[in-house]
Coordinates of C-alpha atoms and ligand atoms in Angstrom, one line a residue:
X1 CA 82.3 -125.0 -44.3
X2 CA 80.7 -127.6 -46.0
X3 CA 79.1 -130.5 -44.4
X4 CA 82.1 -133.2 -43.7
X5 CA 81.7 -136.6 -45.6
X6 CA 83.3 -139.9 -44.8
X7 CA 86.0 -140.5 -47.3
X8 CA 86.8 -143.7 -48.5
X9 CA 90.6 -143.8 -49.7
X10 CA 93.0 -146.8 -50.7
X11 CA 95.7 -146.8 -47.9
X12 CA 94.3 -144.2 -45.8
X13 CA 96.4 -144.4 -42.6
X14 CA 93.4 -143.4 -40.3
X15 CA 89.8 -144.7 -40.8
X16 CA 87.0 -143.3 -38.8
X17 CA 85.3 -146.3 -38.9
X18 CA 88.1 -148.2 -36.9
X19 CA 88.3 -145.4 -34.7
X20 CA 86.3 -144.2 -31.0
X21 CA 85.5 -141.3 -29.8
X22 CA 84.9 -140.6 -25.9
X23 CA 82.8 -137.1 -25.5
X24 CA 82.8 -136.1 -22.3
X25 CA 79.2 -133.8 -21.9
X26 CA 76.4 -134.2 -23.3
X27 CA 75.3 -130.6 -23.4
X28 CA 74.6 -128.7 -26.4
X29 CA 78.4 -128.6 -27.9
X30 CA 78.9 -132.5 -27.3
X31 CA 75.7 -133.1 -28.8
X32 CA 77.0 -131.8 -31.9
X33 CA 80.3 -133.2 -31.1
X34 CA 78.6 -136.7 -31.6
X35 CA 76.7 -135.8 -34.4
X36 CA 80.1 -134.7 -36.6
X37 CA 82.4 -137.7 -35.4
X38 CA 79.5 -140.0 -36.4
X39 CA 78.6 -138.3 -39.7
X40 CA 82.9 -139.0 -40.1
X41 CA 81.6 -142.7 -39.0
X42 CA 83.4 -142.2 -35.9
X43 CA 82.0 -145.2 -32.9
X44 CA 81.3 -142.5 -29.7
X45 CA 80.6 -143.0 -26.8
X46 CA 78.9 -139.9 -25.1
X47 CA 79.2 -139.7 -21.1
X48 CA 77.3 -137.0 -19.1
X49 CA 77.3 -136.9 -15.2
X50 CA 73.9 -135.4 -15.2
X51 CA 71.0 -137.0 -16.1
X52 CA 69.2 -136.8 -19.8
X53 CA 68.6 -133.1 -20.6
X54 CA 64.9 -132.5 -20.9
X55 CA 63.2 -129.1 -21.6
X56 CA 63.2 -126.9 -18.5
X57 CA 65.1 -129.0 -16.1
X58 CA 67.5 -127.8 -13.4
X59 CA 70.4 -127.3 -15.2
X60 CA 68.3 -125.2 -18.5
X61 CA 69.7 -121.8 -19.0
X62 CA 68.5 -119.7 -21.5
X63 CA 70.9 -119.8 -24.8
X64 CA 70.8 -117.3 -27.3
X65 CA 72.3 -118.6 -30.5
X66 CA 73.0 -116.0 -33.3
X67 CA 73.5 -117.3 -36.7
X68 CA 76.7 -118.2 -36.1
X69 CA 75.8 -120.4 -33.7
X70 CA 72.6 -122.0 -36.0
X71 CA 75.0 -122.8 -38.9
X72 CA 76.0 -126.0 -37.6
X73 CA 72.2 -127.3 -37.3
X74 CA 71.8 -126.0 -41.1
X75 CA 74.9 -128.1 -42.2
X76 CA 73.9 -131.1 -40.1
X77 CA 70.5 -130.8 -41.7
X78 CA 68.8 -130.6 -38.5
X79 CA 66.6 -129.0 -40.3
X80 CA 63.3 -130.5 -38.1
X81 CA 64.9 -128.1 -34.9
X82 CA 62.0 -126.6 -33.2
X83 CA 64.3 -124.2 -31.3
X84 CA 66.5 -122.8 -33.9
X85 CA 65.6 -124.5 -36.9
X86 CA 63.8 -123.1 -40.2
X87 CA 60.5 -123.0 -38.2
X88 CA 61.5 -121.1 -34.9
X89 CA 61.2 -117.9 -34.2
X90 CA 64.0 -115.6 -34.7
X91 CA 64.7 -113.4 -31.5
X92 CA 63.2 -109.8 -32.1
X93 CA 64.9 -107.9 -29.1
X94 CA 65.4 -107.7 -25.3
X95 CA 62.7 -106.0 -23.8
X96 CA 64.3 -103.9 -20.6
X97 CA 60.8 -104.5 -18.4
X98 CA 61.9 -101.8 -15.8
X99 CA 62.4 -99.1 -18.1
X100 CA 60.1 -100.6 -20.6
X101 CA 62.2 -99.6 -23.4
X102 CA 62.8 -102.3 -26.3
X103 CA 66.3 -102.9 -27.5
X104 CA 65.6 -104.3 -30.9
X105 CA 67.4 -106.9 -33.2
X106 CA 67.2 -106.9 -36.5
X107 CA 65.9 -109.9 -37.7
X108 CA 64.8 -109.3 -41.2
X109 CA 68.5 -110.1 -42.7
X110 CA 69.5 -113.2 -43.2
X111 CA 72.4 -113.2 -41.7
X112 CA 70.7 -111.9 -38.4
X113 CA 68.4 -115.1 -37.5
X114 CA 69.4 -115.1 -33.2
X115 CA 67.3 -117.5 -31.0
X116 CA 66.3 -118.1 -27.4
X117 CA 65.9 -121.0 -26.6
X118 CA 66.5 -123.1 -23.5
X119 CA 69.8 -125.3 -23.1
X120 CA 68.4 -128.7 -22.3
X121 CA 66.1 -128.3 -24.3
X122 CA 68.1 -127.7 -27.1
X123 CA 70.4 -130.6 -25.9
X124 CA 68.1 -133.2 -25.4
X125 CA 66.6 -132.4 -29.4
X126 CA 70.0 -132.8 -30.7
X127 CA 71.0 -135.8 -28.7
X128 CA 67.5 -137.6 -29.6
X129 CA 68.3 -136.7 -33.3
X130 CA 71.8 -138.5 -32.9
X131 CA 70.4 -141.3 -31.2
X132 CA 67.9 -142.0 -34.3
X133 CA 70.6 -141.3 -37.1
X134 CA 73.2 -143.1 -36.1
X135 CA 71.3 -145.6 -33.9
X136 CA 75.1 -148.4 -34.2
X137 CA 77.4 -146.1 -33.7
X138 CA 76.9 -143.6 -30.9
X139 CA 75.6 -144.3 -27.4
X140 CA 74.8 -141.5 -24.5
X141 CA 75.3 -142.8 -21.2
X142 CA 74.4 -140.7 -18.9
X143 CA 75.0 -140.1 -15.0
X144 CA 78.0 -141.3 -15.3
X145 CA 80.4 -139.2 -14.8
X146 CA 84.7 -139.3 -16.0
X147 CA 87.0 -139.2 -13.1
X148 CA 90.5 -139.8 -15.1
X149 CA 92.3 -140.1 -18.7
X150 CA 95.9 -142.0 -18.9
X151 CA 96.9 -140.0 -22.0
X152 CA 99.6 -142.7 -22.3
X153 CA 97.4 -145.6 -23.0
X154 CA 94.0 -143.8 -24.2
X155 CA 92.0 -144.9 -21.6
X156 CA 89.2 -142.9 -20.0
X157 CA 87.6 -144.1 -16.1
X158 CA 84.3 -143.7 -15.7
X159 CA 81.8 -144.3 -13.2
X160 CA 78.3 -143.5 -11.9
X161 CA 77.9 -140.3 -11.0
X162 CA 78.0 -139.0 -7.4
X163 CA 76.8 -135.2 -9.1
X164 CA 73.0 -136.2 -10.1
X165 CA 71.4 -133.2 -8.4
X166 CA 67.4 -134.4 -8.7
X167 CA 66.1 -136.3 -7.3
X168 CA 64.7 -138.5 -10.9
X169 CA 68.5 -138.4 -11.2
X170 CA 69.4 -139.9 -8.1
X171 CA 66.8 -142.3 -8.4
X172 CA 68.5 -143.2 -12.0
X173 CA 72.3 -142.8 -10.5
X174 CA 71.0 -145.4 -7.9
X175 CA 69.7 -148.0 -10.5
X176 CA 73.1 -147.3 -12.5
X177 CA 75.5 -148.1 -9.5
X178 CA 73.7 -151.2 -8.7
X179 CA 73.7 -152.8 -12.2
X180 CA 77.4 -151.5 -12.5
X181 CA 78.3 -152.8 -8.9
X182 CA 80.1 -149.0 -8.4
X183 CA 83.0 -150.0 -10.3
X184 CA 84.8 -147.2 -12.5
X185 CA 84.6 -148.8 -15.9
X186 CA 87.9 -148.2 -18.3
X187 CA 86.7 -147.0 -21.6
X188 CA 89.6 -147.3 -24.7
X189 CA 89.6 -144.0 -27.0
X190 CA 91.0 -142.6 -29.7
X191 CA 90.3 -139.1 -29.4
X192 CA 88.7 -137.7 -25.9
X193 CA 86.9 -135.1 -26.8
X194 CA 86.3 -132.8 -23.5
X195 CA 82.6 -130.6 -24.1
X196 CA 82.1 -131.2 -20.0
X197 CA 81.5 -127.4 -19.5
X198 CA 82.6 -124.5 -17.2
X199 CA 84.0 -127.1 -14.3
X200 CA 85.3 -129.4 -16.6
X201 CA 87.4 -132.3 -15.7
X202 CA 88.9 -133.2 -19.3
X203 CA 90.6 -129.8 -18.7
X204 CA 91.6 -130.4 -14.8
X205 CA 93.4 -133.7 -16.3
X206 CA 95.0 -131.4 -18.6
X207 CA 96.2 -129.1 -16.6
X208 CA 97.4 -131.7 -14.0
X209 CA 99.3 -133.7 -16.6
X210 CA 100.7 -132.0 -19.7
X211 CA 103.8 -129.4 -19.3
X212 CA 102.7 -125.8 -20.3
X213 CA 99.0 -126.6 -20.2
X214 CA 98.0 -123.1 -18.7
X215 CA 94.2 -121.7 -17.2
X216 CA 93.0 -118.3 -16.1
X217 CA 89.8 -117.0 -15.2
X218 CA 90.7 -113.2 -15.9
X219 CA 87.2 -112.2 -14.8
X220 CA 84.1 -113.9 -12.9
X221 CA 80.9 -112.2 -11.9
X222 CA 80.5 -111.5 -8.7
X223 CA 76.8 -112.8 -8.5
X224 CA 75.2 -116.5 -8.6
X225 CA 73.2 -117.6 -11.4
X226 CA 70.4 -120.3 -11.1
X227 CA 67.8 -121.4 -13.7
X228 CA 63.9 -121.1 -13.1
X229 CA 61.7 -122.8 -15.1
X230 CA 57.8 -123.1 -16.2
X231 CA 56.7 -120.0 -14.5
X232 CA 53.0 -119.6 -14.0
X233 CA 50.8 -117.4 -16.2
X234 CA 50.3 -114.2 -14.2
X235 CA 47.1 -112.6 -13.5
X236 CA 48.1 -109.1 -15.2
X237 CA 50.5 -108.7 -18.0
X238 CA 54.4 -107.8 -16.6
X239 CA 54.6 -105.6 -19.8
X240 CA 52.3 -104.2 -22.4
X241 CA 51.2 -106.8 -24.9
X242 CA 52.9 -109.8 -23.2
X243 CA 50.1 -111.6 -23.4
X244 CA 50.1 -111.7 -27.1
X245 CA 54.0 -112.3 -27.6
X246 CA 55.4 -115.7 -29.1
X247 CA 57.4 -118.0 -27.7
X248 CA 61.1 -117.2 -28.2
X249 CA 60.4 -114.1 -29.4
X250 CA 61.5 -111.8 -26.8
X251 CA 64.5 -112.0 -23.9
X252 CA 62.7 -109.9 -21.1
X253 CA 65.6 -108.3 -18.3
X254 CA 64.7 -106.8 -14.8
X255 CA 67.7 -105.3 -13.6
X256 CA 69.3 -102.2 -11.8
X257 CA 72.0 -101.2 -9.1
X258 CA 72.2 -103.0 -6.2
X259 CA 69.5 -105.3 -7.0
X260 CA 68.6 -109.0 -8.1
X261 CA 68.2 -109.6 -12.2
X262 CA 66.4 -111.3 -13.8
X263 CA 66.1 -112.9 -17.1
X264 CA 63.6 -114.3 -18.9
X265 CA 62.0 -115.7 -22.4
X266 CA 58.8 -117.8 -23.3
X267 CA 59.8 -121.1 -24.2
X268 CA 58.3 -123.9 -26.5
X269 CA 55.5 -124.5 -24.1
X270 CA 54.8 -121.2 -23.7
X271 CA 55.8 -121.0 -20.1
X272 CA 58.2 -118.4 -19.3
X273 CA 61.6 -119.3 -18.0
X274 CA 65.2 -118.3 -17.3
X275 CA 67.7 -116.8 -15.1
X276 CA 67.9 -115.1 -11.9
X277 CA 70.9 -114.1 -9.9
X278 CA 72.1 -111.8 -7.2
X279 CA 70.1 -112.5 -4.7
X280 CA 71.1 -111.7 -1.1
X281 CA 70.6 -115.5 -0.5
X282 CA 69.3 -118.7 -2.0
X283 CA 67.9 -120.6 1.2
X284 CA 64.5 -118.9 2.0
X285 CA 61.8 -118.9 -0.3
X286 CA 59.8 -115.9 1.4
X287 CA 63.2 -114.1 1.6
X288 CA 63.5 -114.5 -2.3
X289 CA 59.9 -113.6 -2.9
X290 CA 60.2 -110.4 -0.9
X291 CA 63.8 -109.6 -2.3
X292 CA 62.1 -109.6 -6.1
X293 CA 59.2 -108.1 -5.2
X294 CA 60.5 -104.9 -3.4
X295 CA 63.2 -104.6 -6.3
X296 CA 60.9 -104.1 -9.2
X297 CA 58.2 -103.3 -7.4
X298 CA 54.4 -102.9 -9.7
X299 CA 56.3 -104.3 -13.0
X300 CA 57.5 -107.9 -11.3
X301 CA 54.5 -110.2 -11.0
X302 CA 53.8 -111.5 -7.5
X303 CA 53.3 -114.7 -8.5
X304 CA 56.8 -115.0 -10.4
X305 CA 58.3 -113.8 -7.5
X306 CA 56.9 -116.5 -5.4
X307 CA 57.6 -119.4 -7.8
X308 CA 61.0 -118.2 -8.4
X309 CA 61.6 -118.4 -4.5
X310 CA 60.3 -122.0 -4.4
X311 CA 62.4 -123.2 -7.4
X312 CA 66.0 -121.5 -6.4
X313 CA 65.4 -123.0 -2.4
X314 CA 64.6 -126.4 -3.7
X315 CA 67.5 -128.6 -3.4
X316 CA 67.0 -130.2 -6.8
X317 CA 67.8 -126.7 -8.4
X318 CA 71.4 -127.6 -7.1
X319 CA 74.1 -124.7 -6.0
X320 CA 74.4 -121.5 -7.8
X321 CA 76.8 -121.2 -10.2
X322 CA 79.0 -118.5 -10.8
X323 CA 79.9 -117.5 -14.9
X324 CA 83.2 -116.5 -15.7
X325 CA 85.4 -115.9 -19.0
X326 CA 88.2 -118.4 -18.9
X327 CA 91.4 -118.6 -20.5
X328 CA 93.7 -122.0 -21.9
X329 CA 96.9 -121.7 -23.3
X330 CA 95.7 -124.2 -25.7
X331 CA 92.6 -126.3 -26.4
X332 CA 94.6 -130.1 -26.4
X333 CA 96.4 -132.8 -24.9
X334 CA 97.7 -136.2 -26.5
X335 CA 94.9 -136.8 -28.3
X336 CA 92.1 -135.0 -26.5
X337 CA 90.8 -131.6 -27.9
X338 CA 89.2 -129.2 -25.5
X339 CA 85.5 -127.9 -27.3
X340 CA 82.9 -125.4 -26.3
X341 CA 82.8 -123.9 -22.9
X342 CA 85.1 -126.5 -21.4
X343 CA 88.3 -124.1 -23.8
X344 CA 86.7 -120.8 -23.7
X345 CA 83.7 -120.0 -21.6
X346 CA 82.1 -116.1 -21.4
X347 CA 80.4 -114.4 -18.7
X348 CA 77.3 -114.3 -21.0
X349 CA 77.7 -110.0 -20.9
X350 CA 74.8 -108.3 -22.4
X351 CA 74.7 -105.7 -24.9
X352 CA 75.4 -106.3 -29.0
X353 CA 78.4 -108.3 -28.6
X354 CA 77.4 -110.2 -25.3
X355 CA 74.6 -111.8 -26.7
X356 CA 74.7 -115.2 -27.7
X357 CA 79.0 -115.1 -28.0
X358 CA 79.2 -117.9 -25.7
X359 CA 77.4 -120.9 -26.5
X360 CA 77.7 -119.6 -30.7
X361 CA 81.6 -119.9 -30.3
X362 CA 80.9 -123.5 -27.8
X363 CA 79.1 -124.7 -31.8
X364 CA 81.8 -122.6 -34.0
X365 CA 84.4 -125.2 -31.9
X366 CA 82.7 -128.4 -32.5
X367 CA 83.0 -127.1 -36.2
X368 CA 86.5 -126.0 -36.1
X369 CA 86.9 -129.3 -35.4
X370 CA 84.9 -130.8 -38.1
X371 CA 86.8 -129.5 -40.3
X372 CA 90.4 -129.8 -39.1
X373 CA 89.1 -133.6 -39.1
X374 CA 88.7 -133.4 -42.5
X375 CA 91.2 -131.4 -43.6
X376 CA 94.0 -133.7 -41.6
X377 CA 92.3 -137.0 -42.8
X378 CA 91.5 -138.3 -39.0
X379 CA 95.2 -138.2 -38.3
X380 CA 94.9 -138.0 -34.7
X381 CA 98.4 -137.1 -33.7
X382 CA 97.9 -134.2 -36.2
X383 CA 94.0 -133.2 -35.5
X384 CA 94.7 -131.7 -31.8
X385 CA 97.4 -129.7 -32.0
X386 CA 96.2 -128.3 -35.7
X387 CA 92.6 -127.8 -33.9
X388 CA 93.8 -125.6 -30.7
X389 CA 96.0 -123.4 -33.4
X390 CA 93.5 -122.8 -35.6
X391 CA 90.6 -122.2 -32.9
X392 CA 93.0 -119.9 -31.0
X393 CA 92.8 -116.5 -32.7
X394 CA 89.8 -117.1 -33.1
X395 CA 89.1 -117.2 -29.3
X396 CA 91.4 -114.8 -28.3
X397 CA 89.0 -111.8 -30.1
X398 CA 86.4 -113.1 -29.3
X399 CA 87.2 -112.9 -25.2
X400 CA 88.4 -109.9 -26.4
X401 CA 85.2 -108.3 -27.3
X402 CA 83.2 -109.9 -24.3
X403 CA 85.9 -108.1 -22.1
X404 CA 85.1 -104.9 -23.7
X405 CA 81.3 -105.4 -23.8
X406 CA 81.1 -106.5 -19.9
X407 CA 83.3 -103.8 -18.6
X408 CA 81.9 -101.2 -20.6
X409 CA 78.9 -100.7 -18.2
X410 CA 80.9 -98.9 -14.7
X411 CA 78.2 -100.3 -12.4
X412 CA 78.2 -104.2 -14.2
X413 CA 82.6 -103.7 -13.9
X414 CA 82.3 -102.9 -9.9
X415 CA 80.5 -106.4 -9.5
X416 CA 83.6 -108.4 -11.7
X417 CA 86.0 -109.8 -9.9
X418 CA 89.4 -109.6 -11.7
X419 CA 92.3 -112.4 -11.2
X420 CA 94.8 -109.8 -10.7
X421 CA 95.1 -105.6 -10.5
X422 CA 96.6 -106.4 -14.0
X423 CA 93.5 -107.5 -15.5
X424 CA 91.6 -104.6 -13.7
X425 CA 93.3 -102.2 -15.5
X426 CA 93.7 -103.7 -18.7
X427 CA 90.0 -103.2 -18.4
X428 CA 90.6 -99.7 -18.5
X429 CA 93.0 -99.4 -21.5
X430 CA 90.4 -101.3 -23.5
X431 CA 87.9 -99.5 -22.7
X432 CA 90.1 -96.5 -23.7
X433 CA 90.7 -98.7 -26.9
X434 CA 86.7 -98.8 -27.6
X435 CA 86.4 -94.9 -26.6
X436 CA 89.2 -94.1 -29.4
X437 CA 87.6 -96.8 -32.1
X438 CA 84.3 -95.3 -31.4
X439 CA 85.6 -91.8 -32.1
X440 CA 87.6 -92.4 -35.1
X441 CA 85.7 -94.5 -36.9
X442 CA 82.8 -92.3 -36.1
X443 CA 84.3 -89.2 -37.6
X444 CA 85.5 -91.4 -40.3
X445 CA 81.7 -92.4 -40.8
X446 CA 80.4 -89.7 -41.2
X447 CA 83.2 -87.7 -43.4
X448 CA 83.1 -90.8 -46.0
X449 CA 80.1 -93.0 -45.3
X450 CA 80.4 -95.4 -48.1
X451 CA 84.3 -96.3 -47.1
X452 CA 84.3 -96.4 -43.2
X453 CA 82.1 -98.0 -40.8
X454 CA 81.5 -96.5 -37.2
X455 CA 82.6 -98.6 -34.2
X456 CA 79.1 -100.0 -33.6
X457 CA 78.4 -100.4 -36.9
X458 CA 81.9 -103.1 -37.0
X459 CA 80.6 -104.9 -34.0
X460 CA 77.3 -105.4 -36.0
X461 CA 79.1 -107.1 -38.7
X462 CA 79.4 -110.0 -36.0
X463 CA 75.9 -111.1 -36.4
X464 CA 77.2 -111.9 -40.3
X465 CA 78.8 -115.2 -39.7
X466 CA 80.7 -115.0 -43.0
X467 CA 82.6 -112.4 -40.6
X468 CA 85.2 -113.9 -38.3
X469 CA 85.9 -112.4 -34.9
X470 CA 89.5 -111.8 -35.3
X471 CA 88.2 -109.7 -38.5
X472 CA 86.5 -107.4 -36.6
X473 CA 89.1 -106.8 -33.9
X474 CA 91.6 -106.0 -36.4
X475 CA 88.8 -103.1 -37.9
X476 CA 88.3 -101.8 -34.4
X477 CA 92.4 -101.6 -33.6
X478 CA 92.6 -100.3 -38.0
X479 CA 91.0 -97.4 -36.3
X480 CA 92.7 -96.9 -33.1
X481 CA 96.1 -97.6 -33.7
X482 CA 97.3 -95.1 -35.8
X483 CA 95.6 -92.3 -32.9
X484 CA 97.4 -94.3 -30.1
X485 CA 100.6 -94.5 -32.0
X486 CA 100.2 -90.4 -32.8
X487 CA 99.9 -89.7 -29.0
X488 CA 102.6 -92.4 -28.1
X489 CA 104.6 -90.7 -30.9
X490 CA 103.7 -86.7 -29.0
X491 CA 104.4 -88.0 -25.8
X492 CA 107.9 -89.1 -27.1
X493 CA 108.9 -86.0 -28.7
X494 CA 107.9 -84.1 -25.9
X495 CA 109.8 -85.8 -23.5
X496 CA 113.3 -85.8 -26.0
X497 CA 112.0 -81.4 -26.2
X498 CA 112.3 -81.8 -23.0
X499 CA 115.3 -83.6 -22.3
X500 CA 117.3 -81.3 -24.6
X501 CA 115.8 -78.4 -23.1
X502 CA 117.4 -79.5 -19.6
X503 CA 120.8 -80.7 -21.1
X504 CA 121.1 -76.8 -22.9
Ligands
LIG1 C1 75.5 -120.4 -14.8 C2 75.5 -120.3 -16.3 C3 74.6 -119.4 -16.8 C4 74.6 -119.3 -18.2 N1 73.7 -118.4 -18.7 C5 73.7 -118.2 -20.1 C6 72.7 -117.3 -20.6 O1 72.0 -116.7 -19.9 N2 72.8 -117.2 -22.0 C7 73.6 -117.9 -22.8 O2 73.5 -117.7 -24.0 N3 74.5 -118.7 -22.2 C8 74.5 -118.9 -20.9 N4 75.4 -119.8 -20.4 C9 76.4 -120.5 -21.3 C10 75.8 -121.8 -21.9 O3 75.1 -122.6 -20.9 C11 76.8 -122.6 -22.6 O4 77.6 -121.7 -23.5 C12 76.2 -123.7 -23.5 O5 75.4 -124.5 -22.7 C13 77.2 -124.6 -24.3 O6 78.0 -125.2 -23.3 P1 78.6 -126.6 -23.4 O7 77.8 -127.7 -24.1 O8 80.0 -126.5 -23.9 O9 78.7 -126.9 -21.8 P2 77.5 -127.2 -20.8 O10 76.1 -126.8 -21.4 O11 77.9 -126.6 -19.5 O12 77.5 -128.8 -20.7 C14 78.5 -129.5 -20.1 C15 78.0 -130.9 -19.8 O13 79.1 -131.6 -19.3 C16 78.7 -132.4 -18.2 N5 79.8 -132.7 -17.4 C17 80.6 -131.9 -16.6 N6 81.6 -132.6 -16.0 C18 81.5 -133.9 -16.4 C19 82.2 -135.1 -16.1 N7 83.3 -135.1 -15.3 N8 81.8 -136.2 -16.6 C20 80.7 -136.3 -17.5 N9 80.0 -135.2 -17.8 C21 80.4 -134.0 -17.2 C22 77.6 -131.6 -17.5 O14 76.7 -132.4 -16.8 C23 77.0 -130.9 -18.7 O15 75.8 -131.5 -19.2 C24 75.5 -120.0 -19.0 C25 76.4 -120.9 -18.4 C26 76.4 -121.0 -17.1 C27 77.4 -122.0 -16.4

């Protein structure tokens, strides 16, 4: 997709620069958001309950992009990106620490460019960018939070936010109530544009108040996630050589059954930071220490261990959050799109296809929506409905394959939680469904190389982003159809033998 360019047409019905946009989320995907609408030469107005993102704050998560995901910086010419532009450094694997086994990627192609880098600080470079481009027509406001939409009249309410969780925020949410005198402020729009995230409230309005508007969270991890940040430099190396590694270069993973994980990369600063979760609890910082210590005991260092118990206890680190896939029956509402993890959030599953699917597809929305802009001319009675249909199948496989990658692994799939016994065993046929693509198009493979592609060699193709996700599902079910219609088909005929057999 190319870049989208303001048109300027004799009678156009809808012109952008007439026209406001309310983003609700100032995280990586509305970022973005306001960078496309404003390239269009939409006015937006960005609103964000939390406070400005800055690099390794409380609510930075490690992101892995792939080069799906970096497109959008490349056609927004973001080329100055320190995180994932030209200049960073591509991901080279996921060192497992514990079993100190690498599990490489394959950055020398250059359609395999992934990068770690850290959310905020990824959303606070794109939102400064916006801010200097397009100084008249977009403003972030943050901790301010939106509480309601009347689809009816396009108006958004928004107020200061209750939800700062530091205490710099507070001291900013404070100084925003008083000059606003707490009074929810009505905002006119155009097009609401919900990028508010996991919990988000653009899709709770959604639900509440158009017909057929359906969620489901098929799955959700059983264990809490919280970000640590700025870890100190250790006194002896956690691994082999990490002394000398580069910033981004490496995710590093301590996990095993039973016990707390851990991930980790070296950001910008060259600090290490990241993610830990399953801890028995999150209220004792000696508790935590000791919990990470005696779980990776000689490869953890001691004074991680300690810091990480300081950080997840503090109450500026706010409350553990808990990932999950989730499901909408569509992505809009009169016009108000859903975008990024706010439609279709992952669980952030490890392994080829896990990595980097979730915040990649929270860009691949933003432009989805670029183009549908384009393509409809700004009609906004057209643009939501065409968005959510086009974005849909999309989605769909792409869920699809993070279902299969996160309950591949038995031990990860006892720590899920499913909605419904439904989805727990649906997790089983699809795993049969992987088993039966992996065997077919592996014999395939190998009998005629050149024509067929093995089952892991198709979920490769994902890191190609000329390669659409729904492409690759249909390669995976092109191998294991035609088997599950043969056993169908046996299991038929046997039963009519059968049948006959009894009747004689
Ligand atoms: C616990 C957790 C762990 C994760 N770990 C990983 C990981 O390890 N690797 C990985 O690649 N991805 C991970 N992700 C996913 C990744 O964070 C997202 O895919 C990525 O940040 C893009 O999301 P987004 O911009 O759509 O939403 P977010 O980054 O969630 O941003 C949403 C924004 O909306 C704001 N907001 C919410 N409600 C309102 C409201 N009512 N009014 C105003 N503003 C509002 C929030 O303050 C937030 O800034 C994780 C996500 C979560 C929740």
């Amino acid at each position: 997709m190319d870049a989208p360019e303001v048109e300027e047409e004799e009678g156009r019905r809808w012109d952008p620069k007439t026209l406001t946009a309310v983003v609700v989320g100032a995280g990586p995907t509305g970022a973005l958001a306001a960078h496309y609408l404003a390239m269009r030469g939409y006015r937006v107005e960005v609103y964000d309950k939390g406070p400005r993102p800055s690099p390794g704050d409380a609510a930075s998560v490690p992101l892995v992009l792939t080069s799906r995901g970096a497109i959008a910086f490349e056609e927004l010419r973001l080329e100055g990106q320190r995180r994932i532009g030209p200049t960073a450094t591509p991901l080279r694997g996921v060192w497992d620490v514990v079993g100190r086994r690498l599990r490489p990627i394959d950055s020398t192609s250059a359609y395999r460019r992934a990068f770690v880098t850290d959310r905020s600080g990824l959303a606070s470079d794109v939102i400064r960018a916006a801010e200097e481009r397009y100084p008249d027509s977009v403003r972030f406001h943050f901790n301010t939070e939106l509480t309601r939409a009347e689809f009816k009249n396009r108006v958004a309410g928004v107020r200061p936010s209750a939800a700062a969780d530091s205490p710099s925020a507070a001291t900013e949410a404070a100084a925003a109530v008083t000059t606003s005198d707490e009074q929810e402020q009505e905002v006119s729009y155009d097009l609401l544009v919900g990028a508010d995230g996991l919990e988000s409230t653009v899709r709770r309005i959604l639900k509440a108040k158009v017909k057929d508007f359906g969620v489901i969270r098929p799955v959700e991890e059983e264990a809490d996630f919280k970000a640590v940040s700025r870890l100190p430099r250790p006194a002896a190396e956690p691994l082999t050589g990490f002394f000398t590694h580069r910033p981004q270069e490496y995710v590093y993973d301590w996990s095993g059954p039973g016990k707390p994980s851990v991930r980790l990369f070296i950001d910008l600063d060259g600090a290490p930071s990241g993610v830990v979760s399953g801890l028995r609890r999150w209220d004792d910082a000696a508790a935590v220490s000791e919990e990470l210590a005696a779980a990776y005991p000689g490869c953890f260092p001691p004074e991680w261990a300690a810091a990480i118990g300081e950080q997840v206890t503090s109450p500026s680190s706010g409350a553990p959050r808990r990932p999950a896939i989730l499901q909408c029956s569509q992505f809009y509402g009169p016009r108000c799109v859903l975008v990024g993890d706010a439609a279709h959030a992952v669980t952030g599953a490890s392994g080829p296809v896990g990595l980097g699917q979730g915040p990649s597809a929270a860009v691949e929305s933003i432009r989805t929506l670029a183009l549908v802009l384009r393509g409809a001319q700004d009609d906004l009675d057209k643009v939501p409905e065409v968005y959510s249909n086009v974005r849909g199948d999309a989605v769909m496989a792409m869920q699809m394959l993070e279902f299969i990658e996160l309950t591949r692994d038995p031990q990860r799939a006892a720590r899920l939680k499913f909605a419904s016994w439904w989805y727990a065993w649906s997790a089983q046929v699809t795993q049969g469904f992987r088993w039966l693509s992996e065997a077919v198009g592996g014999l395939l493979s190998a009998i005629l190389p050149k024509t067929f592609l093995s089952a892991p060699q198709v979920l490769q193709r994902l890191e190609d982003r000329r390669i659409g996700y729904s492409e690759v599902i249909k390669m995976l079910q092109g191998y294991a159809s035609p088997v599950v219609a043969v056993v169908l088909g046996g299991i038929f005929v046997g039963l009519f033998m059968a049948f006959n057999r009894v009747l004689a």
